[in-house]
mmCIF file of C-alpha atoms and ligand atoms in Angstrom:
data_model
loop_
_atom_site.group_PDB
_atom_site.id
_atom_site.type_symbol
_atom_site.label_atom_id
_atom_site.label_comp_id
_atom_site.label_asym_id
_atom_site.label_seq_id
_atom_site.Cartn_x
_atom_site.Cartn_y
_atom_site.Cartn_z
ATOM 1 C CA MET I 7 153.684 -135.515 -157.227
ATOM 2 C CA SER I 8 157.025 -137.274 -157.373
ATOM 3 C CA HIS I 9 160.074 -135.369 -156.183
ATOM 4 C CA VAL I 10 162.131 -136.718 -159.089
ATOM 5 C CA LEU I 11 160.629 -136.515 -162.571
ATOM 6 C CA THR I 12 161.849 -138.596 -165.488
ATOM 7 C CA ALA I 13 160.913 -138.012 -169.106
ATOM 8 C CA GLN I 14 162.397 -139.480 -172.245
ATOM 9 C CA ALA I 15 162.877 -137.138 -175.195
ATOM 10 C CA GLY I 16 164.153 -139.207 -178.119
ATOM 11 C CA SER I 17 167.150 -141.044 -176.693
ATOM 12 C CA VAL I 18 167.773 -138.526 -173.883
ATOM 13 C CA LEU I 19 166.503 -139.347 -170.389
ATOM 14 C CA GLU I 20 165.729 -136.118 -168.556
ATOM 15 C CA VAL I 21 165.811 -136.410 -164.781
ATOM 16 C CA THR I 22 164.568 -133.416 -162.802
ATOM 17 C CA PHE I 23 164.818 -132.750 -159.062
ATOM 18 C CA ASN I 24 161.284 -131.618 -158.359
ATOM 19 C CA ARG I 25 160.946 -130.283 -154.850
ATOM 20 C CA PRO I 26 161.183 -126.578 -155.574
ATOM 21 C CA GLU I 27 159.498 -125.519 -152.312
ATOM 22 C CA LYS I 28 162.558 -126.957 -150.499
ATOM 23 C CA LYS I 29 165.038 -125.806 -153.143
ATOM 24 C CA ASN I 30 165.160 -129.433 -154.361
ATOM 25 C CA ALA I 31 166.807 -130.681 -151.136
ATOM 26 C CA LEU I 32 167.458 -134.391 -151.608
ATOM 27 C CA THR I 33 165.682 -137.022 -149.518
ATOM 28 C CA ALA I 34 166.271 -140.784 -149.326
ATOM 29 C CA THR I 35 163.350 -141.329 -151.719
ATOM 30 C CA MET I 36 164.847 -138.906 -154.221
ATOM 31 C CA TYR I 37 168.272 -140.585 -154.085
ATOM 32 C CA ALA I 38 166.556 -143.938 -154.688
ATOM 33 C CA ALA I 39 164.677 -142.514 -157.695
ATOM 34 C CA MET I 40 167.950 -141.186 -159.121
ATOM 35 C CA VAL I 41 169.558 -144.610 -158.709
ATOM 36 C CA ASP I 42 166.635 -146.184 -160.598
ATOM 37 C CA ALA I 43 166.970 -143.623 -163.391
ATOM 38 C CA PHE I 44 170.730 -144.220 -163.755
ATOM 39 C CA HIS I 45 170.279 -148.004 -163.762
ATOM 40 C CA ARG I 46 167.487 -147.675 -166.311
ATOM 41 C CA ALA I 47 169.712 -145.553 -168.555
ATOM 42 C CA ASP I 48 172.584 -148.044 -168.466
ATOM 43 C CA ALA I 49 170.245 -150.997 -169.090
ATOM 44 C CA ASP I 50 168.307 -149.479 -172.012
ATOM 45 C CA PRO I 51 170.178 -149.075 -175.321
ATOM 46 C CA GLY I 52 167.442 -146.649 -176.358
ATOM 47 C CA ILE I 53 168.814 -144.154 -173.802
ATOM 48 C CA ARG I 54 172.049 -142.548 -174.958
ATOM 49 C CA VAL I 55 172.348 -139.559 -172.640
ATOM 50 C CA VAL I 56 171.081 -138.600 -169.180
ATOM 51 C CA LEU I 57 170.313 -134.923 -168.589
ATOM 52 C CA ILE I 58 169.841 -133.777 -164.993
ATOM 53 C CA GLY I 59 168.434 -130.472 -163.790
ATOM 54 C CA GLY I 60 166.305 -128.866 -161.091
ATOM 55 C CA ALA I 61 162.748 -127.515 -161.125
ATOM 56 C CA GLY I 62 162.174 -123.935 -160.003
ATOM 57 C CA ASP I 63 164.972 -121.556 -159.085
ATOM 58 C CA SER I 64 167.550 -124.097 -157.834
ATOM 59 C CA PHE I 65 169.523 -127.076 -159.056
ATOM 60 C CA THR I 66 169.554 -128.628 -155.572
ATOM 61 C CA SER I 67 170.306 -127.346 -152.081
ATOM 62 C CA GLY I 68 171.982 -130.677 -151.314
ATOM 63 C CA ASN I 69 171.048 -133.308 -148.814
ATOM 64 C CA ASP I 70 167.883 -132.547 -146.862
ATOM 65 C CA ILE I 71 169.184 -131.294 -143.502
ATOM 66 C CA THR I 72 166.222 -132.652 -141.567
ATOM 67 C CA ASP I 73 167.047 -136.080 -143.058
ATOM 68 C CA PHE I 74 170.612 -135.627 -141.767
ATOM 69 C CA GLN I 75 169.171 -134.981 -138.309
ATOM 70 C CA ALA I 76 166.931 -138.046 -138.423
ATOM 71 C CA ARG I 77 169.762 -140.204 -139.704
ATOM 72 C CA SER I 78 172.309 -139.125 -137.123
ATOM 73 C CA ALA I 79 169.786 -140.043 -134.417
ATOM 74 C CA ALA I 80 168.918 -143.398 -135.996
ATOM 75 C CA GLU I 81 172.508 -144.206 -137.058
ATOM 76 C CA ALA I 82 170.966 -145.440 -140.292
ATOM 77 C CA ALA I 83 172.900 -146.280 -143.450
ATOM 78 C CA SER I 84 173.457 -143.452 -145.889
ATOM 79 C CA PRO I 85 170.761 -143.188 -148.556
ATOM 80 C CA ALA I 86 173.313 -141.229 -150.592
ATOM 81 C CA ALA I 87 175.727 -144.193 -150.736
ATOM 82 C CA SER I 88 173.920 -146.086 -153.485
ATOM 83 C CA PHE I 89 173.320 -142.805 -155.335
ATOM 84 C CA LEU I 90 177.038 -142.024 -155.315
ATOM 85 C CA ASP I 91 177.832 -145.551 -156.447
ATOM 86 C CA ALA I 92 175.342 -145.353 -159.356
ATOM 87 C CA LEU I 93 176.480 -141.837 -160.269
ATOM 88 C CA SER I 94 180.197 -142.588 -160.250
ATOM 89 C CA SER I 95 179.775 -145.801 -162.248
ATOM 90 C CA LEU I 96 177.184 -144.479 -164.723
ATOM 91 C CA ALA I 97 178.259 -145.601 -168.219
ATOM 92 C CA THR I 98 175.770 -143.383 -170.071
ATOM 93 C CA PRO I 99 177.049 -139.844 -170.669
ATOM 94 C CA LEU I 100 175.697 -137.363 -168.131
ATOM 95 C CA VAL I 101 174.895 -133.727 -168.892
ATOM 96 C CA ALA I 102 173.967 -131.366 -166.042
ATOM 97 C CA ALA I 103 171.941 -128.150 -166.391
ATOM 98 C CA VAL I 104 172.539 -126.018 -163.294
ATOM 99 C CA ASN I 105 170.623 -122.943 -162.196
ATOM 100 C CA GLY I 106 170.521 -121.226 -158.822
ATOM 101 C CA ALA I 107 171.739 -123.059 -155.750
ATOM 102 C CA ALA I 108 174.015 -126.060 -156.242
ATOM 103 C CA ILE I 109 174.906 -126.849 -152.638
ATOM 104 C CA GLY I 110 176.833 -129.751 -151.089
ATOM 105 C CA VAL I 111 176.146 -132.831 -153.180
ATOM 106 C CA GLY I 112 174.545 -130.415 -155.675
ATOM 107 C CA THR I 113 178.088 -129.335 -156.509
ATOM 108 C CA THR I 114 180.028 -132.521 -155.754
ATOM 109 C CA MET I 115 177.878 -134.584 -158.142
ATOM 110 C CA LEU I 116 179.011 -132.306 -160.973
ATOM 111 C CA ALA I 117 182.534 -133.748 -160.874
ATOM 112 C CA HIS I 118 180.907 -136.967 -162.118
ATOM 113 C CA ALA I 119 178.984 -135.271 -164.935
ATOM 114 C CA ASP I 120 180.552 -135.250 -168.372
ATOM 115 C CA LEU I 121 179.296 -131.841 -169.483
ATOM 116 C CA VAL I 122 177.961 -129.090 -167.227
ATOM 117 C CA ILE I 123 175.965 -126.112 -168.485
ATOM 118 C CA ALA I 124 175.348 -123.351 -165.950
ATOM 119 C CA ALA I 125 172.838 -120.523 -165.936
ATOM 120 C CA ARG I 126 174.152 -117.143 -164.795
ATOM 121 C CA SER I 127 172.177 -117.569 -161.561
ATOM 122 C CA ALA I 128 174.121 -120.715 -160.635
ATOM 123 C CA ARG I 129 175.949 -120.569 -157.322
ATOM 124 C CA PHE I 130 178.163 -123.436 -156.194
ATOM 125 C CA VAL I 131 178.847 -124.067 -152.495
ATOM 126 C CA MET I 132 180.217 -127.031 -150.548
ATOM 127 C CA PRO I 133 179.634 -125.961 -146.920
ATOM 128 C CA PHE I 134 180.696 -129.258 -145.371
ATOM 129 C CA THR I 135 183.085 -127.923 -142.725
ATOM 130 C CA SER I 136 180.609 -125.285 -141.561
ATOM 131 C CA LEU I 137 178.117 -128.115 -140.977
ATOM 132 C CA GLY I 138 180.746 -130.058 -139.005
ATOM 133 C CA LEU I 139 181.027 -132.528 -141.905
ATOM 134 C CA VAL I 140 183.631 -133.687 -144.420
ATOM 135 C CA PRO I 141 183.258 -133.765 -148.215
ATOM 136 C CA GLU I 142 181.629 -136.641 -150.104
ATOM 137 C CA ALA I 143 181.290 -138.024 -153.663
ATOM 138 C CA ALA I 144 185.113 -138.230 -153.880
ATOM 139 C CA SER I 145 185.139 -134.439 -154.084
ATOM 140 C CA SER I 146 188.208 -134.369 -151.820
ATOM 141 C CA LEU I 147 190.021 -136.209 -154.612
ATOM 142 C CA LEU I 148 188.313 -134.916 -157.754
ATOM 143 C CA PHE I 149 188.133 -131.178 -156.992
ATOM 144 C CA PRO I 150 191.856 -130.645 -156.312
ATOM 145 C CA ALA I 151 192.536 -132.542 -159.558
ATOM 146 C CA LEU I 152 189.921 -130.548 -161.458
ATOM 147 C CA ILE I 153 190.578 -126.993 -160.246
ATOM 148 C CA GLY I 154 193.849 -127.139 -158.251
ATOM 149 C CA HIS I 155 194.569 -127.618 -154.567
ATOM 150 C CA GLN I 156 194.284 -123.980 -153.407
ATOM 151 C CA ARG I 157 191.011 -123.319 -155.192
ATOM 152 C CA ALA I 158 189.639 -126.625 -153.914
ATOM 153 C CA SER I 159 190.709 -125.565 -150.404
ATOM 154 C CA ALA I 160 188.730 -122.332 -150.711
ATOM 155 C CA LEU I 161 185.681 -124.371 -151.694
ATOM 156 C CA LEU I 162 186.089 -127.374 -149.389
ATOM 157 C CA LEU I 163 187.901 -125.968 -146.332
ATOM 158 C CA LEU I 164 186.398 -122.479 -146.244
ATOM 159 C CA GLY I 165 183.124 -123.414 -147.939
ATOM 160 C CA GLU I 166 183.448 -120.341 -150.143
ATOM 161 C CA PRO I 167 180.674 -119.971 -152.735
ATOM 162 C CA ILE I 168 181.508 -119.329 -156.383
ATOM 163 C CA ASP I 169 179.339 -117.975 -159.157
ATOM 164 C CA ALA I 170 178.820 -119.395 -162.633
ATOM 165 C CA GLU I 171 181.536 -117.302 -164.294
ATOM 166 C CA THR I 172 184.132 -118.353 -161.716
ATOM 167 C CA ALA I 173 183.087 -121.986 -162.053
ATOM 168 C CA HIS I 174 183.513 -121.636 -165.805
ATOM 169 C CA ARG I 175 186.944 -120.008 -165.458
ATOM 170 C CA TRP I 176 188.034 -122.777 -163.092
ATOM 171 C CA GLY I 177 186.920 -125.535 -165.458
ATOM 172 C CA LEU I 178 184.004 -126.822 -163.422
ATOM 173 C CA VAL I 179 181.436 -125.923 -166.092
ATOM 174 C CA ASN I 180 181.615 -125.967 -169.884
ATOM 175 C CA GLN I 181 179.407 -123.021 -170.670
ATOM 176 C CA VAL I 182 177.470 -120.221 -168.955
ATOM 177 C CA VAL I 183 174.218 -119.051 -170.503
ATOM 178 C CA ALA I 184 171.295 -116.804 -169.612
ATOM 179 C CA ASP I 185 168.817 -118.514 -167.304
ATOM 180 C CA ALA I 186 166.132 -118.455 -169.981
ATOM 181 C CA GLU I 187 168.444 -120.358 -172.349
ATOM 182 C CA LEU I 188 169.634 -123.012 -169.894
ATOM 183 C CA MET I 189 167.366 -125.913 -170.787
ATOM 184 C CA ALA I 190 167.423 -125.275 -174.542
ATOM 185 C CA THR I 191 171.223 -125.172 -174.497
ATOM 186 C CA ALA I 192 171.554 -128.269 -172.320
ATOM 187 C CA ARG I 193 169.020 -130.150 -174.452
ATOM 188 C CA GLY I 194 170.934 -129.130 -177.589
ATOM 189 C CA ILE I 195 174.194 -130.500 -176.161
ATOM 190 C CA ALA I 196 172.441 -133.691 -175.017
ATOM 191 C CA ALA I 197 170.925 -134.144 -178.491
ATOM 192 C CA ARG I 198 174.339 -133.626 -180.125
ATOM 193 C CA LEU I 199 175.829 -136.320 -177.892
ATOM 194 C CA ALA I 200 172.872 -138.632 -178.501
ATOM 195 C CA ALA I 201 173.289 -138.315 -182.288
ATOM 196 C CA LEU I 202 176.884 -139.571 -182.166
ATOM 197 C CA PRO I 203 177.707 -143.298 -182.438
ATOM 198 C CA ALA I 204 176.644 -144.544 -178.983
ATOM 199 C CA ALA I 205 179.331 -147.197 -178.520
ATOM 200 C CA ALA I 206 182.125 -144.765 -179.380
ATOM 201 C CA VAL I 207 180.715 -142.184 -176.942
ATOM 202 C CA ARG I 208 180.339 -144.667 -174.070
ATOM 203 C CA GLN I 209 183.796 -146.156 -174.667
ATOM 204 C CA THR I 210 185.346 -142.681 -174.738
ATOM 205 C CA LYS I 211 183.654 -141.794 -171.448
ATOM 206 C CA ASP I 212 184.871 -145.079 -169.992
ATOM 207 C CA LEU I 213 188.442 -144.442 -171.151
ATOM 208 C CA MET I 214 188.453 -140.995 -169.533
ATOM 209 C CA LYS I 215 187.014 -142.299 -166.274
ATOM 210 C CA ASN I 216 189.407 -145.260 -166.235
ATOM 211 C CA GLY I 217 192.315 -142.881 -166.032
ATOM 212 C CA ARG I 218 191.082 -141.573 -162.683
ATOM 213 C CA PRO I 219 192.553 -142.703 -159.404
ATOM 214 C CA ASP I 220 190.518 -144.784 -156.965
ATOM 215 C CA VAL I 221 187.219 -142.890 -156.883
ATOM 216 C CA ALA I 222 185.204 -145.735 -155.327
ATOM 217 C CA GLY I 223 187.790 -146.136 -152.557
ATOM 218 C CA ARG I 224 187.714 -142.398 -151.806
ATOM 219 C CA ILE I 225 183.904 -142.336 -151.730
ATOM 220 C CA GLU I 226 184.020 -145.096 -149.113
ATOM 221 C CA GLN I 227 186.762 -143.433 -147.078
ATOM 222 C CA GLU I 228 184.870 -140.117 -147.061
ATOM 223 C CA MET I 229 181.624 -141.913 -146.193
ATOM 224 C CA ARG I 230 183.166 -143.487 -143.071
ATOM 225 C CA LEU I 231 184.330 -140.103 -141.789
ATOM 226 C CA PHE I 232 181.074 -138.461 -142.865
ATOM 227 C CA ARG I 233 179.035 -140.965 -140.835
ATOM 228 C CA ASP I 234 181.074 -140.196 -137.709
ATOM 229 C CA ARG I 235 180.866 -136.442 -138.305
ATOM 230 C CA LEU I 236 177.075 -136.664 -138.725
ATOM 231 C CA ARG I 237 176.866 -137.837 -135.118
ATOM 232 C CA SER I 238 179.161 -135.087 -133.801
ATOM 233 C CA PRO I 239 177.727 -132.402 -131.481
ATOM 234 C CA GLU I 240 178.904 -129.627 -133.799
ATOM 235 C CA ALA I 241 176.964 -131.149 -136.725
ATOM 236 C CA ALA I 242 173.900 -131.406 -134.468
ATOM 237 C CA GLU I 243 174.306 -127.707 -133.612
ATOM 238 C CA ALA I 244 174.705 -126.761 -137.309
ATOM 239 C CA PHE I 245 171.583 -128.710 -138.352
ATOM 240 C CA GLN I 246 169.490 -127.325 -135.494
ATOM 241 C CA ALA I 247 170.670 -123.797 -136.288
ATOM 242 C CA PHE I 248 169.535 -124.272 -139.897
ATOM 243 C CA VAL I 249 166.119 -125.504 -138.782
ATOM 244 C CA GLU I 250 165.795 -122.602 -136.336
ATOM 245 C CA LYS I 251 167.039 -120.142 -138.993
ATOM 246 C CA ARG I 252 169.863 -118.824 -136.810
ATOM 247 C CA LYS I 253 173.662 -118.758 -136.936
ATOM 248 C CA PRO I 254 175.338 -121.839 -135.411
ATOM 249 C CA ASP I 255 177.436 -121.401 -132.267
ATOM 250 C CA PHE I 256 180.541 -123.606 -132.362
ATOM 251 C CA SER I 257 182.299 -121.857 -129.461
ATOM 252 C CA GLY I 258 181.727 -124.779 -127.069
ATOM 253 C CA PHE I 259 183.361 -127.419 -129.306
ATOM 254 C CA SER I 260 187.084 -128.111 -129.599
HETATM 255 N N1 COA F 322 167.451 -129.282 -146.346
HETATM 256 C C1 COA F 322 166.205 -129.099 -145.854
HETATM 257 N N2 COA F 322 165.465 -128.013 -146.166
HETATM 258 C C2 COA F 322 165.992 -127.110 -146.996
HETATM 259 C C3 COA F 322 167.278 -127.250 -147.543
HETATM 260 C C4 COA F 322 168.026 -128.407 -147.191
HETATM 261 N N3 COA F 322 169.234 -128.658 -147.681
HETATM 262 N N4 COA F 322 167.528 -126.177 -148.333
HETATM 263 C C5 COA F 322 166.433 -125.396 -148.280
HETATM 264 N N5 COA F 322 165.515 -125.952 -147.479
HETATM 265 C C6 COA F 322 164.180 -125.432 -147.159
HETATM 266 C C7 COA F 322 164.231 -124.288 -146.155
HETATM 267 O O1 COA F 322 164.287 -124.778 -144.821
HETATM 268 C C8 COA F 322 162.916 -123.582 -146.461
HETATM 269 O O2 COA F 322 161.882 -124.316 -145.881
HETATM 270 P P1 COA F 322 160.613 -123.542 -145.215
HETATM 271 O O3 COA F 322 160.016 -122.779 -146.362
HETATM 272 O O4 COA F 322 159.760 -124.659 -144.727
HETATM 273 O O5 COA F 322 161.204 -122.652 -144.148
HETATM 274 C C9 COA F 322 162.789 -123.753 -147.978
HETATM 275 O O6 COA F 322 163.622 -124.867 -148.330
HETATM 276 C C10 COA F 322 163.271 -122.554 -148.759
HETATM 277 O O7 COA F 322 164.584 -122.250 -148.356
HETATM 278 P P2 COA F 322 165.046 -120.805 -147.840
HETATM 279 O O8 COA F 322 166.275 -120.990 -146.997
HETATM 280 O O9 COA F 322 163.896 -120.104 -147.228
HETATM 281 O O10 COA F 322 165.384 -120.119 -149.241
HETATM 282 P P3 COA F 322 166.538 -119.064 -149.551
HETATM 283 O O11 COA F 322 166.308 -118.654 -150.970
HETATM 284 O O12 COA F 322 166.601 -118.004 -148.508
HETATM 285 O O13 COA F 322 167.902 -119.885 -149.464
HETATM 286 C C11 COA F 322 169.374 -121.754 -149.856
HETATM 287 C C12 COA F 322 168.106 -120.987 -150.291
HETATM 288 C C13 COA F 322 169.437 -123.018 -150.705
HETATM 289 C C14 COA F 322 170.618 -120.873 -150.097
HETATM 290 C C15 COA F 322 169.272 -122.077 -148.332
HETATM 291 O O14 COA F 322 168.026 -122.702 -148.104
HETATM 292 C C16 COA F 322 170.346 -122.998 -147.822
HETATM 293 O O15 COA F 322 171.456 -122.553 -147.563
HETATM 294 N N6 COA F 322 170.010 -124.289 -147.623
HETATM 295 C C17 COA F 322 170.873 -125.249 -146.957
HETATM 296 C C18 COA F 322 171.911 -125.793 -147.903
HETATM 297 C C19 COA F 322 172.802 -126.781 -147.208
HETATM 298 O O16 COA F 322 173.515 -126.471 -146.279
HETATM 299 N N7 COA F 322 172.750 -128.030 -147.690
HETATM 300 C C20 COA F 322 173.471 -129.142 -147.149
HETATM 301 C C21 COA F 322 174.756 -129.295 -147.854
HETATM 302 S S1 COA F 322 175.714 -130.636 -147.243
#
């Protein structure tokens, strides 16, 4: 069974992270499947909206930590890089339906979505510093702009989690609904968007995104630092602690 499912409903392409036994943690293969789905959406005039969500009780727990470990050892290129490029340049409107854990890139990708619907169970966390890492997906640029510097600091420096209501109050999500209503609500919004004149919708999205500062440049800048941080001893300790289900010990690192 594929770890990313795609299904077309009318002119909406539904893309579902489908690795519930690992809380939909994202692997290189899953990033590649997402890139394909985004490219397909932009190339096919029959697709007017992309709707992303997660199977099971989570949106996604972020990058697979065991993949991080393998990559830091191999010094391989980031499989997330092409995903972030495709996500940040996606011309088709993107709706996100978020339930349960939205961790790391599970939260940062939402700054690139156009409409975000959250279930009450949604919990947003960007624990980059506690993993010895720095933010990605231009979140260091987009989150301060979206929710204000101090709130972004709580999320990105402290790695503080927030619930759905707080995310709604801070402007990160459009609407909070009961878990049982999440997909119906998100599908309703996607269908409303899809019924509007497609060119006008895409051009409006483009106009709003054009007003943003240099997102691609920030993604690259973050990625350079991220790559270095991945190879740091404190990141290695954080990843190993996760695998061993224990608290990390950073006392030996300056
Ligand atoms: N990478 C790899 N595996 C992950 C994962 C991730 N990001 N998130 C969850 N998993 C795995 C767990 O190791 C566990 O595997 P196992 O059953 O083989 O032991 C399984 O998914 C279920 O997770 P578990 O931690 O038992 O569930 P939980 O309900 O107690 O907690 C989370 C769920 C998402 C809060 C917790 O798993 C978590 O904090 N994950 C790490 C998130 C993270 O730091 N992501 C990186 C951001 S940059």
